[in-house]
Structure formats: C-alpha cells, structure tokens
Amino acid sequence: MSKYEKRYDEILTNIENVRVRVNQHQIIKIIAVSKSVDAKAIEDMYNIGQRAFGENRVQDLKSKVLELEKLPIEWHFIGRLQTNKINALIDLNPSLMHSCSSLDMAKEIDKRLGVKGKTMNLLLQINSAHEEQKAGVNPELAIDIYDEILATCKNINLKGVMSIGAHSEEEKLIKESFELTHSIYNNLENRGAKYCSMGMSGDYELAVECGANMLRIGSVLFH
Ligand SMILES: *Cc1c(COP(=O)(O)O)cnc(C)c1O
C-alpha cells in the first residue's frame, strides 16, 4: 500500500460525508496541490487514482510536466502569474488556470493566446475577504469583470471562480468568504460558470458545505 493511500481515503471519506449531507447531486473534483513535493510523489499519488494536480509556479509546473510526460495528468495552475511568465504558461497547455486576478491580466493572457492561436480555460479569482495580501478581484466587482472578460477575451474560456478562504482562526469569517464566493458563482452559472474552486487542507470540508465543487488540497494529502 502506497504511503499516501490511507490519507487519500480518509480525505475522500471526509469530503463524501459532507457532500451527501449538503448536495447529493454535486460532483466534487479534487486538485492535488503538488507544489511542495517532487515528481516521484506525484507519480505515487497518480498510482492510487489521482489525476488532477496543481502547481503555483510556472517554472515548477514546467519541470514537472516534462518529468511526468508519460502520464496523462491533468495540470492546473493555481498561483500568482507574472506577466513575463504568461507565454510559458500558455505553452504548457494547462487544463485550467485558477488564478486570473484582474481584468488586465485576462486581457494580457487573451492577447498572448491570440498570437499563439490558442485558448485557455480560466477561473476568475475573487478576493472574497478583501485582504490586502491576497490577489483577486473585489467581490463587488466580480460579476461585472466576469462579463467584461466574456465579452472581450475571445481566446479565454471562462469556467467559473476561485477563492482562498479568509485568513482567520475564526470559522465564521472563513465561512462568510466561501459563501460570498459561492453566491457570485451562482449568479454566473447562467453565463456558463462550471467550477467554484475553493477549500484547502484546513478548510475543505467547510468549503464543500458552502458549495465548492473543486478543492485544492496540498499538505494534508502529501504529508
Ligand atoms: C498551496 C495552495 C493550496 C493548497 O494548500 P494546502 O493548505 O497545502 O492544502 C491551494 N490553493 C492555493 C492557491 C495554494 O497556493
């Protein structure tokens, strides 16, 4: 038995317990955040059934994509994207980019995609607790910005929203930030939004309770 198997099963069970209580029809996708582990660990996790992995630095994503080329892994980009790394990210063909944090960034990505004749699936990141240290759009502006991207960025396939829960010990504040993100997601479902990406190691059960259908889980899975 792989060293990750027991932990993986526990997490799946935890998620399933909340899911069946909250919404029997919801399908929840787990992104294994592999930013702090090497390619061997990703392969071990792949071998017990995990297919989607997330990285937060373009350079790391690139080296892991190359090292694991032989496996049909679905790669997600979840980190801050510097303008000078946009082309490199596009070239890696990520399955989904979670962290588009402004209209300007969307326009820049769209422009580079146009040059390369490519498209990209993308989530709009929402700064749901109005935290200075966090990236993402102001929740009050999120719907307008989403609409603007839909209208102007033809090479981008907008797929929904992403958020990091409030940085707090207080569950109530984290919950509020998830609920706010989920309400924005709900408003965008009629514009084709499919994913509400929120919930990490410390708060994934709460995120499912608040309607997340995509979780980004790193440390509890790998350590
Ligand atoms: C690192 C990271 C995660 C995973 O965090 P864990 O607490 O290790 O589960 C999720 N989302 C983003 C954006 C991250 O940078």
PDB file of N, CA, C and O in Angstrom, residues 149-223:
ATOM      1  N   ILE A 149     -14.808  40.123 -19.293  1.00  0.00           N
ATOM      2  CA  ILE A 149     -13.893  39.125 -19.865  1.00  0.00           C
ATOM      3  C   ILE A 149     -14.630  38.284 -20.917  1.00  0.00           C
ATOM      4  O   ILE A 149     -14.127  38.044 -22.016  1.00  0.00           O
ATOM      5  N   LEU A 150     -15.853  37.888 -20.563  1.00  0.00           N
ATOM      6  CA  LEU A 150     -16.647  37.110 -21.529  1.00  0.00           C
ATOM      7  C   LEU A 150     -16.824  37.882 -22.836  1.00  0.00           C
ATOM      8  O   LEU A 150     -16.756  37.316 -23.932  1.00  0.00           O
ATOM      9  N   ALA A 151     -17.049  39.186 -22.710  1.00  0.00           N
ATOM     10  CA  ALA A 151     -17.345  39.997 -23.895  1.00  0.00           C
ATOM     11  C   ALA A 151     -16.098  40.312 -24.712  1.00  0.00           C
ATOM     12  O   ALA A 151     -16.187  40.444 -25.934  1.00  0.00           O
ATOM     13  N   THR A 152     -14.952  40.435 -24.042  1.00  0.00           N
ATOM     14  CA  THR A 152     -13.787  40.965 -24.768  1.00  0.00           C
ATOM     15  C   THR A 152     -12.659  39.967 -25.000  1.00  0.00           C
ATOM     16  O   THR A 152     -11.806  40.203 -25.852  1.00  0.00           O
ATOM     17  N   CYS A 153     -12.607  38.905 -24.236  1.00  0.00           N
ATOM     18  CA  CYS A 153     -11.454  37.991 -24.337  1.00  0.00           C
ATOM     19  C   CYS A 153     -11.862  36.700 -25.026  1.00  0.00           C
ATOM     20  O   CYS A 153     -12.208  35.710 -24.377  1.00  0.00           O
ATOM     21  N   LYS A 154     -11.835  36.712 -26.341  1.00  0.00           N
ATOM     22  CA  LYS A 154     -12.396  35.613 -27.107  1.00  0.00           C
ATOM     23  C   LYS A 154     -11.556  34.323 -27.059  1.00  0.00           C
ATOM     24  O   LYS A 154     -12.036  33.249 -27.417  1.00  0.00           O
ATOM     25  N   ASN A 155     -10.324  34.443 -26.635  1.00  0.00           N
ATOM     26  CA  ASN A 155      -9.474  33.241 -26.565  1.00  0.00           C
ATOM     27  C   ASN A 155      -9.504  32.580 -25.192  1.00  0.00           C
ATOM     28  O   ASN A 155      -8.869  31.565 -24.969  1.00  0.00           O
ATOM     29  N   ILE A 156     -10.265  33.195 -24.292  1.00  0.00           N
ATOM     30  CA  ILE A 156     -10.374  32.652 -22.936  1.00  0.00           C
ATOM     31  C   ILE A 156     -11.723  31.966 -22.779  1.00  0.00           C
ATOM     32  O   ILE A 156     -12.758  32.529 -23.149  1.00  0.00           O
ATOM     33  N   ASN A 157     -11.711  30.749 -22.239  1.00  0.00           N
ATOM     34  CA  ASN A 157     -12.951  30.063 -21.884  1.00  0.00           C
ATOM     35  C   ASN A 157     -13.129  30.216 -20.381  1.00  0.00           C
ATOM     36  O   ASN A 157     -12.495  29.500 -19.614  1.00  0.00           O
ATOM     37  N   LEU A 158     -13.996  31.129 -19.994  1.00  0.00           N
ATOM     38  CA  LEU A 158     -14.201  31.340 -18.559  1.00  0.00           C
ATOM     39  C   LEU A 158     -15.042  30.202 -18.001  1.00  0.00           C
ATOM     40  O   LEU A 158     -16.103  29.874 -18.534  1.00  0.00           O
ATOM     41  N   LYS A 159     -14.553  29.616 -16.910  1.00  0.00           N
ATOM     42  CA  LYS A 159     -15.205  28.416 -16.379  1.00  0.00           C
ATOM     43  C   LYS A 159     -15.732  28.582 -14.959  1.00  0.00           C
ATOM     44  O   LYS A 159     -16.180  27.613 -14.354  1.00  0.00           O
ATOM     45  N   GLY A 160     -15.586  29.783 -14.390  1.00  0.00           N
ATOM     46  CA  GLY A 160     -16.094  29.961 -13.041  1.00  0.00           C
ATOM     47  C   GLY A 160     -15.179  30.798 -12.180  1.00  0.00           C
ATOM     48  O   GLY A 160     -14.465  31.668 -12.688  1.00  0.00           O
ATOM     49  N   VAL A 161     -15.209  30.522 -10.892  1.00  0.00           N
ATOM     50  CA  VAL A 161     -14.483  31.379  -9.943  1.00  0.00           C
ATOM     51  C   VAL A 161     -13.614  30.563  -8.993  1.00  0.00           C
ATOM     52  O   VAL A 161     -13.851  29.371  -8.764  1.00  0.00           O
ATOM     53  N   MET A 162     -12.628  31.229  -8.454  1.00  0.00           N
ATOM     54  CA  MET A 162     -11.733  30.623  -7.464  1.00  0.00           C
ATOM     55  C   MET A 162     -11.556  31.609  -6.322  1.00  0.00           C
ATOM     56  O   MET A 162     -11.570  32.821  -6.536  1.00  0.00           O
ATOM     57  N   SER A 163     -11.405  31.066  -5.109  1.00  0.00           N
ATOM     58  CA  SER A 163     -11.079  31.942  -3.987  1.00  0.00           C
ATOM     59  C   SER A 163     -10.323  31.166  -2.918  1.00  0.00           C
ATOM     60  O   SER A 163     -10.439  29.943  -2.819  1.00  0.00           O
ATOM     61  N   ILE A 164      -9.539  31.905  -2.160  1.00  0.00           N
ATOM     62  CA  ILE A 164      -8.864  31.352  -0.982  1.00  0.00           C
ATOM     63  C   ILE A 164      -9.642  31.857   0.222  1.00  0.00           C
ATOM     64  O   ILE A 164      -9.946  33.055   0.302  1.00  0.00           O
ATOM     65  N   GLY A 165      -9.980  30.969   1.126  1.00  0.00           N
ATOM     66  CA  GLY A 165     -10.781  31.369   2.287  1.00  0.00           C
ATOM     67  C   GLY A 165     -10.075  32.422   3.123  1.00  0.00           C
ATOM     68  O   GLY A 165      -8.849  32.539   3.102  1.00  0.00           O
ATOM     69  N   ALA A 166     -10.860  33.175   3.863  1.00  0.00           N
ATOM     70  CA  ALA A 166     -10.305  34.233   4.714  1.00  0.00           C
ATOM     71  C   ALA A 166      -9.201  33.671   5.599  1.00  0.00           C
ATOM     72  O   ALA A 166      -9.306  32.553   6.113  1.00  0.00           O
ATOM     73  N   HIS A 167      -8.145  34.454   5.750  1.00  0.00           N
ATOM     74  CA  HIS A 167      -7.030  34.053   6.598  1.00  0.00           C
ATOM     75  C   HIS A 167      -7.415  34.367   8.042  1.00  0.00           C
ATOM     76  O   HIS A 167      -7.227  35.468   8.526  1.00  0.00           O
ATOM     77  N   SER A 168      -7.989  33.370   8.709  1.00  0.00           N
ATOM     78  CA  SER A 168      -8.519  33.639  10.042  1.00  0.00           C
ATOM     79  C   SER A 168      -8.629  32.338  10.838  1.00  0.00           C
ATOM     80  O   SER A 168      -8.742  31.263  10.268  1.00  0.00           O
ATOM     81  N   GLU A 169      -8.591  32.464  12.142  1.00  0.00           N
ATOM     82  CA  GLU A 169      -8.826  31.313  13.020  1.00  0.00           C
ATOM     83  C   GLU A 169     -10.327  31.129  13.213  1.00  0.00           C
ATOM     84  O   GLU A 169     -10.786  30.074  13.646  1.00  0.00           O
ATOM     85  N   GLU A 170     -11.050  32.164  12.880  1.00  0.00           N
ATOM     86  CA  GLU A 170     -12.486  32.130  13.115  1.00  0.00           C
ATOM     87  C   GLU A 170     -13.217  31.479  11.953  1.00  0.00           C
ATOM     88  O   GLU A 170     -13.262  32.033  10.847  1.00  0.00           O
ATOM     89  N   GLU A 171     -13.823  30.336  12.232  1.00  0.00           N
ATOM     90  CA  GLU A 171     -14.529  29.612  11.177  1.00  0.00           C
ATOM     91  C   GLU A 171     -15.620  30.480  10.535  1.00  0.00           C
ATOM     92  O   GLU A 171     -15.864  30.401   9.335  1.00  0.00           O
ATOM     93  N   LYS A 172     -16.230  31.309  11.340  1.00  0.00           N
ATOM     94  CA  LYS A 172     -17.313  32.151  10.844  1.00  0.00           C
ATOM     95  C   LYS A 172     -16.844  33.053   9.694  1.00  0.00           C
ATOM     96  O   LYS A 172     -17.543  33.217   8.694  1.00  0.00           O
ATOM     97  N   LEU A 173     -15.649  33.602   9.831  1.00  0.00           N
ATOM     98  CA  LEU A 173     -15.136  34.505   8.788  1.00  0.00           C
ATOM     99  C   LEU A 173     -14.775  33.734   7.520  1.00  0.00           C
ATOM    100  O   LEU A 173     -15.012  34.192   6.398  1.00  0.00           O
ATOM    101  N   ILE A 174     -14.202  32.554   7.708  1.00  0.00           N
ATOM    102  CA  ILE A 174     -13.866  31.723   6.545  1.00  0.00           C
ATOM    103  C   ILE A 174     -15.155  31.345   5.812  1.00  0.00           C
ATOM    104  O   ILE A 174     -15.252  31.443   4.585  1.00  0.00           O
ATOM    105  N   LYS A 175     -16.139  30.969   6.609  1.00  0.00           N
ATOM    106  CA  LYS A 175     -17.413  30.575   6.032  1.00  0.00           C
ATOM    107  C   LYS A 175     -18.039  31.729   5.237  1.00  0.00           C
ATOM    108  O   LYS A 175     -18.545  31.534   4.120  1.00  0.00           O
ATOM    109  N   GLU A 176     -17.987  32.904   5.797  1.00  0.00           N
ATOM    110  CA  GLU A 176     -18.552  34.069   5.087  1.00  0.00           C
ATOM    111  C   GLU A 176     -17.856  34.287   3.743  1.00  0.00           C
ATOM    112  O   GLU A 176     -18.497  34.613   2.747  1.00  0.00           O
ATOM    113  N   SER A 177     -16.530  34.102   3.739  1.00  0.00           N
ATOM    114  CA  SER A 177     -15.808  34.319   2.482  1.00  0.00           C
ATOM    115  C   SER A 177     -16.185  33.246   1.452  1.00  0.00           C
ATOM    116  O   SER A 177     -16.310  33.540   0.262  1.00  0.00           O
ATOM    117  N   PHE A 178     -16.397  32.022   1.910  1.00  0.00           N
ATOM    118  CA  PHE A 178     -16.820  30.959   0.990  1.00  0.00           C
ATOM    119  C   PHE A 178     -18.247  31.215   0.494  1.00  0.00           C
ATOM    120  O   PHE A 178     -18.557  31.003  -0.684  1.00  0.00           O
ATOM    121  N   GLU A 179     -19.099  31.639   1.403  1.00  0.00           N
ATOM    122  CA  GLU A 179     -20.493  31.873   1.000  1.00  0.00           C
ATOM    123  C   GLU A 179     -20.591  33.012  -0.017  1.00  0.00           C
ATOM    124  O   GLU A 179     -21.373  32.940  -0.967  1.00  0.00           O
ATOM    125  N   LEU A 180     -19.777  34.019   0.196  1.00  0.00           N
ATOM    126  CA  LEU A 180     -19.783  35.141  -0.750  1.00  0.00           C
ATOM    127  C   LEU A 180     -19.315  34.666  -2.133  1.00  0.00           C
ATOM    128  O   LEU A 180     -19.946  34.969  -3.153  1.00  0.00           O
ATOM    129  N   THR A 181     -18.228  33.898  -2.154  1.00  0.00           N
ATOM    130  CA  THR A 181     -17.731  33.371  -3.428  1.00  0.00           C
ATOM    131  C   THR A 181     -18.791  32.501  -4.095  1.00  0.00           C
ATOM    132  O   THR A 181     -19.030  32.596  -5.299  1.00  0.00           O
ATOM    133  N   HIS A 182     -19.444  31.667  -3.293  1.00  0.00           N
ATOM    134  CA  HIS A 182     -20.446  30.773  -3.874  1.00  0.00           C
ATOM    135  C   HIS A 182     -21.651  31.533  -4.415  1.00  0.00           C
ATOM    136  O   HIS A 182     -22.218  31.155  -5.450  1.00  0.00           O
ATOM    137  N   SER A 183     -22.024  32.622  -3.752  1.00  0.00           N
ATOM    138  CA  SER A 183     -23.167  33.393  -4.259  1.00  0.00           C
ATOM    139  C   SER A 183     -22.808  34.045  -5.602  1.00  0.00           C
ATOM    140  O   SER A 183     -23.651  34.129  -6.503  1.00  0.00           O
ATOM    141  N   ILE A 184     -21.572  34.483  -5.734  1.00  0.00           N
ATOM    142  CA  ILE A 184     -21.135  35.050  -7.023  1.00  0.00           C
ATOM    143  C   ILE A 184     -21.158  33.953  -8.093  1.00  0.00           C
ATOM    144  O   ILE A 184     -21.657  34.149  -9.206  1.00  0.00           O
ATOM    145  N   TYR A 185     -20.650  32.788  -7.728  1.00  0.00           N
ATOM    146  CA  TYR A 185     -20.668  31.640  -8.643  1.00  0.00           C
ATOM    147  C   TYR A 185     -22.102  31.345  -9.112  1.00  0.00           C
ATOM    148  O   TYR A 185     -22.360  31.160 -10.311  1.00  0.00           O
ATOM    149  N   ASN A 186     -23.023  31.306  -8.178  1.00  0.00           N
ATOM    150  CA  ASN A 186     -24.425  31.045  -8.509  1.00  0.00           C
ATOM    151  C   ASN A 186     -24.948  32.042  -9.537  1.00  0.00           C
ATOM    152  O   ASN A 186     -25.663  31.680 -10.468  1.00  0.00           O
ATOM    153  N   ASN A 187     -24.571  33.299  -9.353  1.00  0.00           N
ATOM    154  CA  ASN A 187     -25.006  34.333 -10.289  1.00  0.00           C
ATOM    155  C   ASN A 187     -24.408  34.162 -11.678  1.00  0.00           C
ATOM    156  O   ASN A 187     -24.927  34.711 -12.649  1.00  0.00           O
ATOM    157  N   LEU A 188     -23.310  33.440 -11.739  1.00  0.00           N
ATOM    158  CA  LEU A 188     -22.608  33.293 -13.019  1.00  0.00           C
ATOM    159  C   LEU A 188     -22.920  31.975 -13.722  1.00  0.00           C
ATOM    160  O   LEU A 188     -22.488  31.758 -14.851  1.00  0.00           O
ATOM    161  N   GLU A 189     -23.669  31.111 -13.062  1.00  0.00           N
ATOM    162  CA  GLU A 189     -23.971  29.814 -13.688  1.00  0.00           C
ATOM    163  C   GLU A 189     -24.710  29.982 -15.015  1.00  0.00           C
ATOM    164  O   GLU A 189     -24.488  29.212 -15.946  1.00  0.00           O
ATOM    165  N   ASN A 190     -25.552  31.015 -15.093  1.00  0.00           N
ATOM    166  CA  ASN A 190     -26.261  31.230 -16.373  1.00  0.00           C
ATOM    167  C   ASN A 190     -25.348  31.819 -17.463  1.00  0.00           C
ATOM    168  O   ASN A 190     -25.757  31.962 -18.601  1.00  0.00           O
ATOM    169  N   ARG A 191     -24.103  32.170 -17.091  1.00  0.00           N
ATOM    170  CA  ARG A 191     -23.108  32.570 -18.105  1.00  0.00           C
ATOM    171  C   ARG A 191     -22.116  31.430 -18.325  1.00  0.00           C
ATOM    172  O   ARG A 191     -21.000  31.656 -18.799  1.00  0.00           O
ATOM    173  N   GLY A 192     -22.481  30.234 -17.928  1.00  0.00           N
ATOM    174  CA  GLY A 192     -21.625  29.086 -18.218  1.00  0.00           C
ATOM    175  C   GLY A 192     -20.605  28.735 -17.151  1.00  0.00           C
ATOM    176  O   GLY A 192     -19.757  27.867 -17.369  1.00  0.00           O
ATOM    177  N   ALA A 193     -20.654  29.381 -15.983  1.00  0.00           N
ATOM    178  CA  ALA A 193     -19.695  29.025 -14.924  1.00  0.00           C
ATOM    179  C   ALA A 193     -19.949  27.589 -14.462  1.00  0.00           C
ATOM    180  O   ALA A 193     -21.085  27.202 -14.188  1.00  0.00           O
ATOM    181  N   LYS A 194     -18.860  26.798 -14.395  1.00  0.00           N
ATOM    182  CA  LYS A 194     -18.976  25.381 -14.034  1.00  0.00           C
ATOM    183  C   LYS A 194     -18.275  25.051 -12.723  1.00  0.00           C
ATOM    184  O   LYS A 194     -18.602  24.067 -12.068  1.00  0.00           O
ATOM    185  N   TYR A 195     -17.258  25.840 -12.392  1.00  0.00           N
ATOM    186  CA  TYR A 195     -16.459  25.490 -11.220  1.00  0.00           C
ATOM    187  C   TYR A 195     -16.404  26.594 -10.187  1.00  0.00           C
ATOM    188  O   TYR A 195     -16.218  27.763 -10.513  1.00  0.00           O
ATOM    189  N   CYS A 196     -16.566  26.161  -8.961  1.00  0.00           N
ATOM    190  CA  CYS A 196     -16.373  27.038  -7.812  1.00  0.00           C
ATOM    191  C   CYS A 196     -15.210  26.422  -7.027  1.00  0.00           C
ATOM    192  O   CYS A 196     -15.397  25.473  -6.266  1.00  0.00           O
ATOM    193  N   SER A 197     -14.003  26.941  -7.290  1.00  0.00           N
ATOM    194  CA  SER A 197     -12.776  26.361  -6.736  1.00  0.00           C
ATOM    195  C   SER A 197     -12.434  27.042  -5.416  1.00  0.00           C
ATOM    196  O   SER A 197     -11.982  28.189  -5.385  1.00  0.00           O
ATOM    197  N   MET A 198     -12.682  26.346  -4.326  1.00  0.00           N
ATOM    198  CA  MET A 198     -12.322  26.893  -3.009  1.00  0.00           C
ATOM    199  C   MET A 198     -12.219  25.746  -2.013  1.00  0.00           C
ATOM    200  O   MET A 198     -12.843  24.704  -2.184  1.00  0.00           O
ATOM    201  N   GLY A 199     -11.416  25.967  -0.970  1.00  0.00           N
ATOM    202  CA  GLY A 199     -11.188  24.921   0.027  1.00  0.00           C
ATOM    203  C   GLY A 199      -9.796  24.341  -0.130  1.00  0.00           C
ATOM    204  O   GLY A 199      -9.414  23.910  -1.220  1.00  0.00           O
ATOM    205  N   MET A 200      -9.026  24.385   0.977  1.00  0.00           N
ATOM    206  CA  MET A 200      -7.665  23.852   1.003  1.00  0.00           C
ATOM    207  C   MET A 200      -7.561  22.878   2.183  1.00  0.00           C
ATOM    208  O   MET A 200      -8.574  22.492   2.755  1.00  0.00           O
ATOM    209  N   SER A 201      -6.363  22.499   2.549  1.00  0.00           N
ATOM    210  CA  SER A 201      -6.202  21.475   3.589  1.00  0.00           C
ATOM    211  C   SER A 201      -6.965  21.775   4.876  1.00  0.00           C
ATOM    212  O   SER A 201      -7.574  20.890   5.463  1.00  0.00           O
ATOM    213  N   GLY A 202      -6.938  23.026   5.289  1.00  0.00           N
ATOM    214  CA  GLY A 202      -7.522  23.354   6.587  1.00  0.00           C
ATOM    215  C   GLY A 202      -9.018  23.611   6.565  1.00  0.00           C
ATOM    216  O   GLY A 202      -9.654  23.676   7.623  1.00  0.00           O
ATOM    217  N   ASP A 203      -9.583  23.756   5.369  1.00  0.00           N
ATOM    218  CA  ASP A 203     -10.987  24.184   5.332  1.00  0.00           C
ATOM    219  C   ASP A 203     -11.803  23.538   4.206  1.00  0.00           C
ATOM    220  O   ASP A 203     -12.835  24.067   3.808  1.00  0.00           O
ATOM    221  N   TYR A 204     -11.323  22.381   3.716  1.00  0.00           N
ATOM    222  CA  TYR A 204     -12.026  21.829   2.544  1.00  0.00           C
ATOM    223  C   TYR A 204     -13.431  21.325   2.870  1.00  0.00           C
ATOM    224  O   TYR A 204     -14.336  21.415   2.031  1.00  0.00           O
ATOM    225  N   GLU A 205     -13.635  20.832   4.111  1.00  0.00           N
ATOM    226  CA  GLU A 205     -14.984  20.353   4.441  1.00  0.00           C
ATOM    227  C   GLU A 205     -15.963  21.528   4.523  1.00  0.00           C
ATOM    228  O   GLU A 205     -17.098  21.449   4.037  1.00  0.00           O
ATOM    229  N   LEU A 206     -15.484  22.607   5.123  1.00  0.00           N
ATOM    230  CA  LEU A 206     -16.300  23.818   5.190  1.00  0.00           C
ATOM    231  C   LEU A 206     -16.620  24.326   3.779  1.00  0.00           C
ATOM    232  O   LEU A 206     -17.747  24.750   3.492  1.00  0.00           O
ATOM    233  N   ALA A 207     -15.630  24.250   2.892  1.00  0.00           N
ATOM    234  CA  ALA A 207     -15.839  24.708   1.513  1.00  0.00           C
ATOM    235  C   ALA A 207     -16.927  23.884   0.820  1.00  0.00           C
ATOM    236  O   ALA A 207     -17.790  24.426   0.128  1.00  0.00           O
ATOM    237  N   VAL A 208     -16.884  22.562   1.023  1.00  0.00           N
ATOM    238  CA  VAL A 208     -17.913  21.705   0.405  1.00  0.00           C
ATOM    239  C   VAL A 208     -19.284  22.071   0.961  1.00  0.00           C
ATOM    240  O   VAL A 208     -20.272  22.168   0.219  1.00  0.00           O
ATOM    241  N   GLU A 209     -19.308  22.316   2.254  1.00  0.00           N
ATOM    242  CA  GLU A 209     -20.560  22.721   2.883  1.00  0.00           C
ATOM    243  C   GLU A 209     -21.102  24.010   2.260  1.00  0.00           C
ATOM    244  O   GLU A 209     -22.321  24.190   2.147  1.00  0.00           O
ATOM    245  N   CYS A 210     -20.202  24.873   1.838  1.00  0.00           N
ATOM    246  CA  CYS A 210     -20.610  26.152   1.246  1.00  0.00           C
ATOM    247  C   CYS A 210     -20.776  26.071  -0.274  1.00  0.00           C
ATOM    248  O   CYS A 210     -20.976  27.095  -0.925  1.00  0.00           O
ATOM    249  N   GLY A 211     -20.667  24.872  -0.847  1.00  0.00           N
ATOM    250  CA  GLY A 211     -20.978  24.715  -2.266  1.00  0.00           C
ATOM    251  C   GLY A 211     -19.801  24.581  -3.214  1.00  0.00           C
ATOM    252  O   GLY A 211     -19.988  24.590  -4.433  1.00  0.00           O
ATOM    253  N   ALA A 212     -18.596  24.446  -2.696  1.00  0.00           N
ATOM    254  CA  ALA A 212     -17.442  24.255  -3.581  1.00  0.00           C
ATOM    255  C   ALA A 212     -17.609  22.969  -4.389  1.00  0.00           C
ATOM    256  O   ALA A 212     -18.103  21.969  -3.872  1.00  0.00           O
ATOM    257  N   ASN A 213     -17.202  22.989  -5.651  1.00  0.00           N
ATOM    258  CA  ASN A 213     -17.175  21.736  -6.412  1.00  0.00           C
ATOM    259  C   ASN A 213     -15.774  21.438  -6.953  1.00  0.00           C
ATOM    260  O   ASN A 213     -15.582  20.484  -7.703  1.00  0.00           O
ATOM    261  N   MET A 214     -14.820  22.246  -6.546  1.00  0.00           N
ATOM    262  CA  MET A 214     -13.426  21.982  -6.888  1.00  0.00           C
ATOM    263  C   MET A 214     -12.589  22.371  -5.670  1.00  0.00           C
ATOM    264  O   MET A 214     -12.693  23.499  -5.179  1.00  0.00           O
ATOM    265  N   LEU A 215     -11.798  21.409  -5.164  1.00  0.00           N
ATOM    266  CA  LEU A 215     -10.994  21.652  -3.967  1.00  0.00           C
ATOM    267  C   LEU A 215      -9.526  21.599  -4.346  1.00  0.00           C
ATOM    268  O   LEU A 215      -9.132  20.815  -5.201  1.00  0.00           O
ATOM    269  N   ARG A 216      -8.728  22.432  -3.714  1.00  0.00           N
ATOM    270  CA  ARG A 216      -7.278  22.426  -3.974  1.00  0.00           C
ATOM    271  C   ARG A 216      -6.581  22.005  -2.682  1.00  0.00           C
ATOM    272  O   ARG A 216      -6.448  22.793  -1.756  1.00  0.00           O
ATOM    273  N   ILE A 217      -6.186  20.735  -2.652  1.00  0.00           N
ATOM    274  CA  ILE A 217      -5.681  20.183  -1.386  1.00  0.00           C
ATOM    275  C   ILE A 217      -4.225  19.752  -1.526  1.00  0.00           C
ATOM    276  O   ILE A 217      -3.893  18.937  -2.386  1.00  0.00           O
ATOM    277  N   GLY A 218      -3.367  20.315  -0.687  1.00  0.00           N
ATOM    278  CA  GLY A 218      -1.947  20.001  -0.758  1.00  0.00           C
ATOM    279  C   GLY A 218      -1.439  19.276   0.471  1.00  0.00           C
ATOM    280  O   GLY A 218      -1.351  18.043   0.503  1.00  0.00           O
ATOM    281  N   SER A 219      -1.134  20.041   1.517  1.00  0.00           N
ATOM    282  CA  SER A 219      -0.392  19.478   2.650  1.00  0.00           C
ATOM    283  C   SER A 219      -1.037  18.261   3.305  1.00  0.00           C
ATOM    284  O   SER A 219      -0.331  17.297   3.608  1.00  0.00           O
ATOM    285  N   VAL A 220      -2.326  18.245   3.528  1.00  0.00           N
ATOM    286  CA  VAL A 220      -2.905  17.066   4.218  1.00  0.00           C
ATOM    287  C   VAL A 220      -2.859  15.811   3.339  1.00  0.00           C
ATOM    288  O   VAL A 220      -2.934  14.698   3.846  1.00  0.00           O
ATOM    289  N   LEU A 221      -2.717  16.020   2.060  1.00  0.00           N
ATOM    290  CA  LEU A 221      -2.686  14.882   1.141  1.00  0.00           C
ATOM    291  C   LEU A 221      -1.270  14.292   1.071  1.00  0.00           C
ATOM    292  O   LEU A 221      -1.095  13.069   1.050  1.00  0.00           O
ATOM    293  N   PHE A 222      -0.283  15.140   1.075  1.00  0.00           N
ATOM    294  CA  PHE A 222       1.078  14.701   0.791  1.00  0.00           C
ATOM    295  C   PHE A 222       1.961  14.511   2.018  1.00  0.00           C
ATOM    296  O   PHE A 222       3.072  14.015   1.898  1.00  0.00           O
ATOM    297  N   HIS A 223       1.484  14.954   3.194  1.00  0.00           N
ATOM    298  CA  HIS A 223       2.411  14.869   4.348  1.00  0.00           C
ATOM    299  C   HIS A 223       1.879  14.059   5.511  1.00  0.00           C
ATOM    300  O   HIS A 223       0.755  13.654   5.504  1.00  0.00           O
TER     301      HIS A 223
END
